[in-house]
Tab-separated table of C-alpha atoms and ligand atoms in Angstrom:
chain	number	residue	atom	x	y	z
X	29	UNK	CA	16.412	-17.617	41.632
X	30	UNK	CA	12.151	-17.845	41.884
X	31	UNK	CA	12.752	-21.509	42.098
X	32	UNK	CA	15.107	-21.635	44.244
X	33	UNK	CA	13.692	-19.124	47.103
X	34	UNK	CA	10.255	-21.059	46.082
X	35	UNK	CA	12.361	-24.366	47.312
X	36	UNK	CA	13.820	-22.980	49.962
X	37	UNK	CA	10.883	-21.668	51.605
X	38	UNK	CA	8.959	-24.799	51.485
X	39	UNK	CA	11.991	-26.500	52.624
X	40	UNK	CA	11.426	-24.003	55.525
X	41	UNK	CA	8.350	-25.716	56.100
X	42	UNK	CA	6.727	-22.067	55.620
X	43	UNK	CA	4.409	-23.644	52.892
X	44	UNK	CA	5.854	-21.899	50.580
X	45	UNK	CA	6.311	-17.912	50.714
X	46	UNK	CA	2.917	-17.252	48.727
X	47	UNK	CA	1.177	-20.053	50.639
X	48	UNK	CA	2.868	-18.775	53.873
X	49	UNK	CA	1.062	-14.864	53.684
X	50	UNK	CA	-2.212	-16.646	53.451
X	51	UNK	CA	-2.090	-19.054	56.307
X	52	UNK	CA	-1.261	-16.676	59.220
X	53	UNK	CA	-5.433	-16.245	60.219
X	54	UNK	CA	-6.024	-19.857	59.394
X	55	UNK	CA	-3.062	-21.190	61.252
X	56	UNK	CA	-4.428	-19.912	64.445
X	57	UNK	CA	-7.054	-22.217	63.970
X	58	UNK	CA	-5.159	-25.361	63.372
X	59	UNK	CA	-5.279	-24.810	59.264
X	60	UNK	CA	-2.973	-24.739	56.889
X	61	UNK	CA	-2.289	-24.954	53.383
X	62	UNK	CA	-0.628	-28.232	52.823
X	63	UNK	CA	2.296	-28.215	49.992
X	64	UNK	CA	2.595	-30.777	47.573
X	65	UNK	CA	4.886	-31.430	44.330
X	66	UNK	CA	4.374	-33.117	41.048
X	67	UNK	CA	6.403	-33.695	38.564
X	68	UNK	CA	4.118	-32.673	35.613
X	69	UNK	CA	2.196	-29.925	34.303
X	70	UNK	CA	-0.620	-28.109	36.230
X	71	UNK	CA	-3.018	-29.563	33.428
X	72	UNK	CA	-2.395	-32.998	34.489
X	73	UNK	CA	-4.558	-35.240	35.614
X	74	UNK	CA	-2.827	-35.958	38.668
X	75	UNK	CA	-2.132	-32.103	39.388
X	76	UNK	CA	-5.891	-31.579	38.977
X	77	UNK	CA	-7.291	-34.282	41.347
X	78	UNK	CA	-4.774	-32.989	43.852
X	79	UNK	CA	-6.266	-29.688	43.456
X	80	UNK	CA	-9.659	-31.493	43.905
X	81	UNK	CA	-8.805	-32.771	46.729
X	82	UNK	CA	-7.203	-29.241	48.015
X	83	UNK	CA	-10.536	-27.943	46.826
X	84	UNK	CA	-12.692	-30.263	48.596
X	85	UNK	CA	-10.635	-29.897	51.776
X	86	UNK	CA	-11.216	-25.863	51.913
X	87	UNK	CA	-15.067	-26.395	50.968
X	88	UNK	CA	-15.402	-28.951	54.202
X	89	UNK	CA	-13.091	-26.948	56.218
X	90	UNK	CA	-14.691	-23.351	55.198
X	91	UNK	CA	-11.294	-23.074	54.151
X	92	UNK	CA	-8.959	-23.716	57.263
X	93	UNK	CA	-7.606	-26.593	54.860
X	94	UNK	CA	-6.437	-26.719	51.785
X	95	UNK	CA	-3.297	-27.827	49.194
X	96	UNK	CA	-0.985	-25.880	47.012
X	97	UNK	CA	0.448	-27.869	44.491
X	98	UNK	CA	3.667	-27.213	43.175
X	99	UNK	CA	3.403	-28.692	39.736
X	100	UNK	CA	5.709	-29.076	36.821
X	101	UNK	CA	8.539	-30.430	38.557
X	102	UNK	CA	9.805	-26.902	40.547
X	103	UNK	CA	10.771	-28.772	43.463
X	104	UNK	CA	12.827	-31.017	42.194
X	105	UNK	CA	12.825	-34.713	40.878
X	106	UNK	CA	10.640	-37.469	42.240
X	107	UNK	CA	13.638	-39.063	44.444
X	108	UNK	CA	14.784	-35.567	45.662
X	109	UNK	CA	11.424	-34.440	46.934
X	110	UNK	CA	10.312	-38.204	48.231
X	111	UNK	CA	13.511	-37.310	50.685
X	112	UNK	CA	12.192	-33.802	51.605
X	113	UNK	CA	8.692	-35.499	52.580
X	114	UNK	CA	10.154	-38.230	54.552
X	115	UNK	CA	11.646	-35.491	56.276
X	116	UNK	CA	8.626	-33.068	56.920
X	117	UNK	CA	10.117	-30.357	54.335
X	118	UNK	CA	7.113	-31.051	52.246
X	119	UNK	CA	3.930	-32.344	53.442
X	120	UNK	CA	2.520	-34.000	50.297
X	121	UNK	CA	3.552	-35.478	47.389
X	122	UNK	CA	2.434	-37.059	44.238
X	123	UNK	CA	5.133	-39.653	42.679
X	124	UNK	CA	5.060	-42.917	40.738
X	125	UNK	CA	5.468	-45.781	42.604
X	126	UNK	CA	8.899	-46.741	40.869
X	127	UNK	CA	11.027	-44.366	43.107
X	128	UNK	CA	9.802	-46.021	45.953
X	129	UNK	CA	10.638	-49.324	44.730
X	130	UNK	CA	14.187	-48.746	46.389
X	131	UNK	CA	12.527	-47.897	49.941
X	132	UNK	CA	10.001	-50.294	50.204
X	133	UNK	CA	9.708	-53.818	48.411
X	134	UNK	CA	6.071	-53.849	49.020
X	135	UNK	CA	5.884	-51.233	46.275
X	136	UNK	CA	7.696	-53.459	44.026
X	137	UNK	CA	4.073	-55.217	43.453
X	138	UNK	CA	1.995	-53.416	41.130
X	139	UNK	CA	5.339	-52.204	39.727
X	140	UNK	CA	5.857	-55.651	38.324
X	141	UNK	CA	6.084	-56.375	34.747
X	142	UNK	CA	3.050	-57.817	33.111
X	143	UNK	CA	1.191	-58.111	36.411
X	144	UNK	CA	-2.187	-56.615	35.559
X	145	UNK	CA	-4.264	-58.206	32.789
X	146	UNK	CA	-6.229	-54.905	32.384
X	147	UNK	CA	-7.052	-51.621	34.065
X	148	UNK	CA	-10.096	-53.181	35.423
X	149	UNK	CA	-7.638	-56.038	36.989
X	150	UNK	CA	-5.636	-53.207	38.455
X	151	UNK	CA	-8.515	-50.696	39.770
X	152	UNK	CA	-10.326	-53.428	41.413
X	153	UNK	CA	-6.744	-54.520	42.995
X	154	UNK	CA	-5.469	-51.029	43.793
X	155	UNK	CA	-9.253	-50.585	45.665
X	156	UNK	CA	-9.298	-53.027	47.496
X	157	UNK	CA	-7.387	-54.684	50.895
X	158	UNK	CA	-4.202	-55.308	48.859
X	159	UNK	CA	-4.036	-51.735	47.777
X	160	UNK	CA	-3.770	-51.037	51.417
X	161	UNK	CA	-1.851	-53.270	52.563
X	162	UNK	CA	0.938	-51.604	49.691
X	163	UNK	CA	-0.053	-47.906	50.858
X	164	UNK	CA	0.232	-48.387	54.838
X	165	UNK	CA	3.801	-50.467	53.895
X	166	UNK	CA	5.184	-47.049	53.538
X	167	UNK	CA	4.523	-45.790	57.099
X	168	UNK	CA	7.456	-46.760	58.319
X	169	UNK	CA	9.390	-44.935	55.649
X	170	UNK	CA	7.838	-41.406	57.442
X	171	UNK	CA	4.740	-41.440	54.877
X	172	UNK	CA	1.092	-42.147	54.849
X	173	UNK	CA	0.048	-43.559	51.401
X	174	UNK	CA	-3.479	-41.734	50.809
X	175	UNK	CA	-4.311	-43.252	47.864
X	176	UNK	CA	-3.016	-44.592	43.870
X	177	UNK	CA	-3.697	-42.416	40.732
X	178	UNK	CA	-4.288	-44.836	37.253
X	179	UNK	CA	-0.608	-43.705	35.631
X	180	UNK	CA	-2.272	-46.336	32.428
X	181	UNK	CA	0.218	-48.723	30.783
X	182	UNK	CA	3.917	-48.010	29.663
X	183	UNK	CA	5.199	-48.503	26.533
X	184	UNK	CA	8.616	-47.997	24.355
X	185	UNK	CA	9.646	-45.148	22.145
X	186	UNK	CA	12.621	-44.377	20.908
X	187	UNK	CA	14.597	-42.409	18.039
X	188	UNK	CA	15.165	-45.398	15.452
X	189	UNK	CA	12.685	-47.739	14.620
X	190	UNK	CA	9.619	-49.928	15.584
X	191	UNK	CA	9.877	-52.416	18.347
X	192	UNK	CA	8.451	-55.375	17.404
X	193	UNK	CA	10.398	-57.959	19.242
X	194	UNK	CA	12.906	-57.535	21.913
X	195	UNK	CA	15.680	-58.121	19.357
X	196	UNK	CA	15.047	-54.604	18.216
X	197	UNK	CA	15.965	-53.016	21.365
X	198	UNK	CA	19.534	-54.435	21.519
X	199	UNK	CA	21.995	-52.115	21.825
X	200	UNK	CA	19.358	-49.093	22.661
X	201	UNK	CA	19.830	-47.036	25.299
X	202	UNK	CA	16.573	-46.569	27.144
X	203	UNK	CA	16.070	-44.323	30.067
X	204	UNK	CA	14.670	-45.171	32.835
X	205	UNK	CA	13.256	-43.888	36.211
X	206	UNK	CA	15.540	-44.524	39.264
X	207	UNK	CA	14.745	-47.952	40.455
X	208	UNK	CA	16.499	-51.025	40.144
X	209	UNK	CA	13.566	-52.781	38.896
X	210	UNK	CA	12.757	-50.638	35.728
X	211	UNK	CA	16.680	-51.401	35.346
X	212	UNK	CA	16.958	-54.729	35.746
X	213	UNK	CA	13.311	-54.972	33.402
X	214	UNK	CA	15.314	-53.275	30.869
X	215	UNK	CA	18.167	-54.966	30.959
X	216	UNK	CA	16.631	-58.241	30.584
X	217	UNK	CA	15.297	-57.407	27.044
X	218	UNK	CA	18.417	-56.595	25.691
X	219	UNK	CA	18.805	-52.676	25.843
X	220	UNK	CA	21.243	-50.808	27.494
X	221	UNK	CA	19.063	-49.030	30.833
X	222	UNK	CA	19.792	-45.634	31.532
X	223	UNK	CA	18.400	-43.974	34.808
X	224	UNK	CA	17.715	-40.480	34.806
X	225	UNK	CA	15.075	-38.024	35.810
X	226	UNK	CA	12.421	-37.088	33.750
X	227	UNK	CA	13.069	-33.699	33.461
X	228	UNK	CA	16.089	-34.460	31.747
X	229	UNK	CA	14.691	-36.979	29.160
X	230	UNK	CA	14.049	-34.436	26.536
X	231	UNK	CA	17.515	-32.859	25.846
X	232	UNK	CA	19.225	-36.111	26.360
X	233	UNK	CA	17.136	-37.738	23.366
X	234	UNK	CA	17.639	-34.628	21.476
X	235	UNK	CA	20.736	-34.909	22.321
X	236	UNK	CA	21.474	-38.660	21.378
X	237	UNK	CA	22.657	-39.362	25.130
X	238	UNK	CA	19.935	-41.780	25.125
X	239	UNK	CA	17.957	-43.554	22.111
X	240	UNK	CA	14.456	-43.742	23.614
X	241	UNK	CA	12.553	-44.402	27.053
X	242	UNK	CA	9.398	-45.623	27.906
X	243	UNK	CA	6.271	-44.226	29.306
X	244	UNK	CA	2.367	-43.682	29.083
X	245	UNK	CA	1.018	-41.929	26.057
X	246	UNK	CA	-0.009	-39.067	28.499
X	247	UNK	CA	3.657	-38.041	29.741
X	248	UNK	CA	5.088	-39.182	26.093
X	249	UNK	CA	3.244	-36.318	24.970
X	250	UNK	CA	3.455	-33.688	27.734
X	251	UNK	CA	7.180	-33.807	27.754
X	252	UNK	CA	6.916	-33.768	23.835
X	253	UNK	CA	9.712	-36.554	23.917
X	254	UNK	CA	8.142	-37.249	20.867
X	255	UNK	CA	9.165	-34.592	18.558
X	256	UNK	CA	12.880	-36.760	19.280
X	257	UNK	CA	11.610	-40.120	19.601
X	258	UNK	CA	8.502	-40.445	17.174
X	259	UNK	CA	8.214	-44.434	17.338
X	260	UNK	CA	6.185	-45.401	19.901
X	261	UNK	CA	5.964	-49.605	20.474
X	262	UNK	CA	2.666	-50.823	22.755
X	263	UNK	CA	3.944	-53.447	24.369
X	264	UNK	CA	2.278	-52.121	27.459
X	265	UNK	CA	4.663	-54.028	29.692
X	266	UNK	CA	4.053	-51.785	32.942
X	267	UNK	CA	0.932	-50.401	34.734
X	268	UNK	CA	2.643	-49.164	37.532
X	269	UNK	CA	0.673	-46.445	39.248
X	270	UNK	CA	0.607	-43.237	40.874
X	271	UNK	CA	0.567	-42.371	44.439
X	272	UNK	CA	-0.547	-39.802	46.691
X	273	UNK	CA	1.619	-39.721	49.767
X	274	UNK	CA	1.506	-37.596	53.213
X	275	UNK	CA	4.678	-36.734	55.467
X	276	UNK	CA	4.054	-38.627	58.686
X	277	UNK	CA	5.596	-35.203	60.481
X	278	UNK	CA	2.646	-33.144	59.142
X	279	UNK	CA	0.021	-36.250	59.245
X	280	UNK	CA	1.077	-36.241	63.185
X	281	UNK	CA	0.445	-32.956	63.783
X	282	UNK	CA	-3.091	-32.834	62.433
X	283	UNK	CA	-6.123	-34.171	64.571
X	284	UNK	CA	-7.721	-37.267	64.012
X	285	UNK	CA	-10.452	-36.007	62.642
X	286	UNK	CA	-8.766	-33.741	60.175
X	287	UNK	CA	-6.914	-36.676	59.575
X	288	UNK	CA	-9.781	-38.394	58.447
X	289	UNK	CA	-11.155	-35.755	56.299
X	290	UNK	CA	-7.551	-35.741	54.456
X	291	UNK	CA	-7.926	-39.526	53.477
X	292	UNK	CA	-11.519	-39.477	52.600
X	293	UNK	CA	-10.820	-36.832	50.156
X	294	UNK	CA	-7.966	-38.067	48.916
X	295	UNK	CA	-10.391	-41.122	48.337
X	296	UNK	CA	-12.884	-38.993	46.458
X	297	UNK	CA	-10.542	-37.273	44.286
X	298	UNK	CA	-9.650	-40.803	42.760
X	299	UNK	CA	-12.516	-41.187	40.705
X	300	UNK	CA	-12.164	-37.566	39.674
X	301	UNK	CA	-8.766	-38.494	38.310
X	302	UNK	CA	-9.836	-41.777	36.359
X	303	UNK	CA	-12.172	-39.420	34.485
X	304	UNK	CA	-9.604	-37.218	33.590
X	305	UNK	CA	-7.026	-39.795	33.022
X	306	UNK	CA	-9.028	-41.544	30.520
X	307	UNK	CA	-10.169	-38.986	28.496
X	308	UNK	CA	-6.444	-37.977	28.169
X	309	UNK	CA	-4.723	-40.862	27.089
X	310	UNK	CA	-7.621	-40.593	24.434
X	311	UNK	CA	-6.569	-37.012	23.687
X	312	UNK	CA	-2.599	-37.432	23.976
X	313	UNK	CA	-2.743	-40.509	21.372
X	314	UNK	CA	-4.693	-38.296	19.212
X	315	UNK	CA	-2.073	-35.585	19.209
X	316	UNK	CA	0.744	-38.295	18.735
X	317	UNK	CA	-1.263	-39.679	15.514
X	318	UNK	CA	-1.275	-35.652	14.462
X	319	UNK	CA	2.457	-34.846	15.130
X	320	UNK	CA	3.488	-37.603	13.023
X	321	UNK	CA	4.350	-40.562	15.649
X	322	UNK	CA	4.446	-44.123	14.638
X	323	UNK	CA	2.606	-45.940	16.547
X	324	UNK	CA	2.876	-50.035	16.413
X	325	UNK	CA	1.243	-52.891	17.598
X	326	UNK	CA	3.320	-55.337	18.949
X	327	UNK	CA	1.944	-58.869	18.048
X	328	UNK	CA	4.117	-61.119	19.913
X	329	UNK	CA	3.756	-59.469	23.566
X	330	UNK	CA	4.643	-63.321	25.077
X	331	UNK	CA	8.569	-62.639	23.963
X	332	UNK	CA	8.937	-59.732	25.911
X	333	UNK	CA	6.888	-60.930	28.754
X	334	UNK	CA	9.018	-64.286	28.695
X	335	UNK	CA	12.045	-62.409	29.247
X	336	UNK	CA	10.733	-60.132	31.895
X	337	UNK	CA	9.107	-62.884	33.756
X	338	UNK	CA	13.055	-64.001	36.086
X	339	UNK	CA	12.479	-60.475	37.084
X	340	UNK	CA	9.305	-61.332	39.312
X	341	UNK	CA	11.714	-63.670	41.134
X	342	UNK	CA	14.574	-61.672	41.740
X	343	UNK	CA	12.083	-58.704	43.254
X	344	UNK	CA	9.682	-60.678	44.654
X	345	UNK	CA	11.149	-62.704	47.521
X	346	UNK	CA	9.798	-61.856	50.877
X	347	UNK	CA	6.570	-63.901	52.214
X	348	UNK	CA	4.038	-60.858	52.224
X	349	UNK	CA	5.053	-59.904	48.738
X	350	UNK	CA	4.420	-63.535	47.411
X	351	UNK	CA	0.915	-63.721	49.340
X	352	UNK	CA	-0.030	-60.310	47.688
X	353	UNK	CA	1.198	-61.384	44.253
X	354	UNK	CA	-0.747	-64.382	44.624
X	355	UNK	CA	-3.633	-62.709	45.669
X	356	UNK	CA	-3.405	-60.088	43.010
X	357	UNK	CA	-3.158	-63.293	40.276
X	358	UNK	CA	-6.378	-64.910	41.634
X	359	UNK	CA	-8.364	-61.804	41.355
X	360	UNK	CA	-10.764	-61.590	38.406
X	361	UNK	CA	-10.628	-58.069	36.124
X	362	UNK	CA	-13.999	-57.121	36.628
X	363	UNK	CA	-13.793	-52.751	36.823
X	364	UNK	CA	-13.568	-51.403	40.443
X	365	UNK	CA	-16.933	-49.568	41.192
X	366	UNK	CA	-15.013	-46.434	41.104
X	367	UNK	CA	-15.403	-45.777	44.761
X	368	UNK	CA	-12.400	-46.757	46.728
X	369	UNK	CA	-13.276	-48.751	49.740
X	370	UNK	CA	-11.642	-48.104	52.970
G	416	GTR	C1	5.144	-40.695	34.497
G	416	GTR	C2	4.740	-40.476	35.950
G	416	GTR	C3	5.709	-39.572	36.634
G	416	GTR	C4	7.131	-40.043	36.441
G	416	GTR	C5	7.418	-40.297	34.981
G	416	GTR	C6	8.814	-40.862	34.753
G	416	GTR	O1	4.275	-41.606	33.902
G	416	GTR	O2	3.477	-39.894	35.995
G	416	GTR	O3	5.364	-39.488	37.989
G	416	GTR	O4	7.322	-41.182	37.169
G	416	GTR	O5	6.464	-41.175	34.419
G	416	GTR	O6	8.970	-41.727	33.901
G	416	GTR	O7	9.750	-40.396	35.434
């Protein structure tokens, strides 16, 4: 019942009912608290830089801005509350790039199997002009991209044994997030790709409705799939990242200079969140090692990214993706500075 009054009212575009008894004085003067949803944890790294951001926001603003993050996946699943942004129900929201995969083919990019040679490779190309080429493809779509979160590199686990070549995934059911290209990435090795939302993942591998999934050490731990799934393969075979988006309905109603204060903090909260994020993958794989997880190299990472490879051509096929993926390709992996540049 809480949830669902909670997601009505911010369907009502009231901010939410708690948010909505605050704003009243500041609304007067062209404030508000902005809403946004996440799909983890209010201990997450990408809960917390939002937070940052909502905190720098009120400090600048002497508090006529700020954000109220609705955090553990109350609102609903990624794809569900990408719809309510689009549509001004919610004007923030913080989602891996794979759901948007199916909305806009730019986003297919850093989504791309094997892509990245590093996270310097990816920081420095998610800083610079290609990362904003990819964030302003979505302003069509009724969102402003503000900015990426690292989401690190994405690995199998599953509930039977050690991958160790793609042989060993034949005939697994993996889950995976609702895009055709984590599908068709998954298909390609062999397993049997099963699209669901995340908060479902748990109880369907406890339940044997799936064998395994794949994901960053981080939310492989947080949604303690691994007390069900305790082998967990690095073949690191995805880096796709995090992003921060804005509902062009509310960007549109703030003034430009507000809107400028919104991106530059987004900008600041992204080293903020690297910080954070690194420090817990550290901490999560620690905990894994603890609870018992098996954790394997995987030696020959060329046979999985052999198969995966035909996927690049099947996703990749109009000009301004191939002049990104070529520019992303000739970039060296020297570490972004940190500082995101407009
Ligand atoms: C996580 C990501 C979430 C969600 C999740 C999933 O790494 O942070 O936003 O996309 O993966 O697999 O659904």
């Amino acid at each position: 019942m809480t949830q669902f009054l909670t997601r009505r009212a911010v369907l009502m575009g009231a901010g939410g009912m708690g948010a909505a008894g605050l704003l009243s004085g500041c609304e007067r003067r062209g404030g508000r608290v902005l809403t946004s949803s996440d799909t983890h944890p209010s201990d997450y790294p990408t809960v917390q830089a939002v937070k940052e951001m909502g905190r720098l926001l009120s400090e600048r603003t002497g508090g006529r801005l700020g954000i109220h993050v609705y955090a553990g996946g109350q609102l609903g699943a990624e794809r569900d509350t990408l719809e309510i942004t689009t549509f001004g129900g919610l004007d923030m929201n913080r989602v891996n790039l794979a759901p948007l995969t199916a909305i806009e083919p730019m986003t297919v990019i850093p989504s791309l199997p094997f892509l990245f040679r590093s996270t310097g490779h990816l920081r420095r190309v998610l800083d610079g002009a290609v990362g904003q080429a990819i964030l302003d493809s979505l302003r069509p779509h009724g969102m402003v991209g503000l900015c990426f979160y690292d989401s690190g590199e994405r690995s199998f686990y599953n509930t039977k044994r050690p991958i160790l070549a793609p042989e060993d995934l034949k005939g697994l059911k993996i889950r995976v997030q609702n895009s055709d290209l984590f599908v068709a990435m998954i298909k390609t090795l062999g397993a049997d790709a099963t699209p669901m939302d995340m908060g479902e993942v748990y109880q369907a591998l406890v339940q044997g409705v799936i064998d395994g999934a794949e994901n960053n050490q981080p939310s492989y731990f947080t949604g303690r799939h691994f007390e069900a799934a305790p082998y967990y393969s690095l073949t690191r075979h995805v880096m796709a990242p995090e992003i921060l988006v804005m509902s062009m309905a509310r960007w549109e109603k703030l003034s430009p200079a507000d809107r400028e204060l919104v991106q530059e903090t987004a900008r600041q909260s992204v080293p903020f969140m690297r910080t954070l994020w690194d420090s817990r993958v550290t901490d999560a794989t620690q905990k894994l090692l603890a609870g018992g997880v098996k954790v394997n190299e995987v030696a020959d990472i060329a046979a999985f990214s052999a198969l995966m490879r035909p996927v690049w051509d099947r996703f990749v096929t109009t000009p301004d993706q191939k002049r990104l993926v070529a520019e992303i390709e000739a970039m060296s992996d020297d570490a972004g500075t940190g500082e995101v540049t407009p």
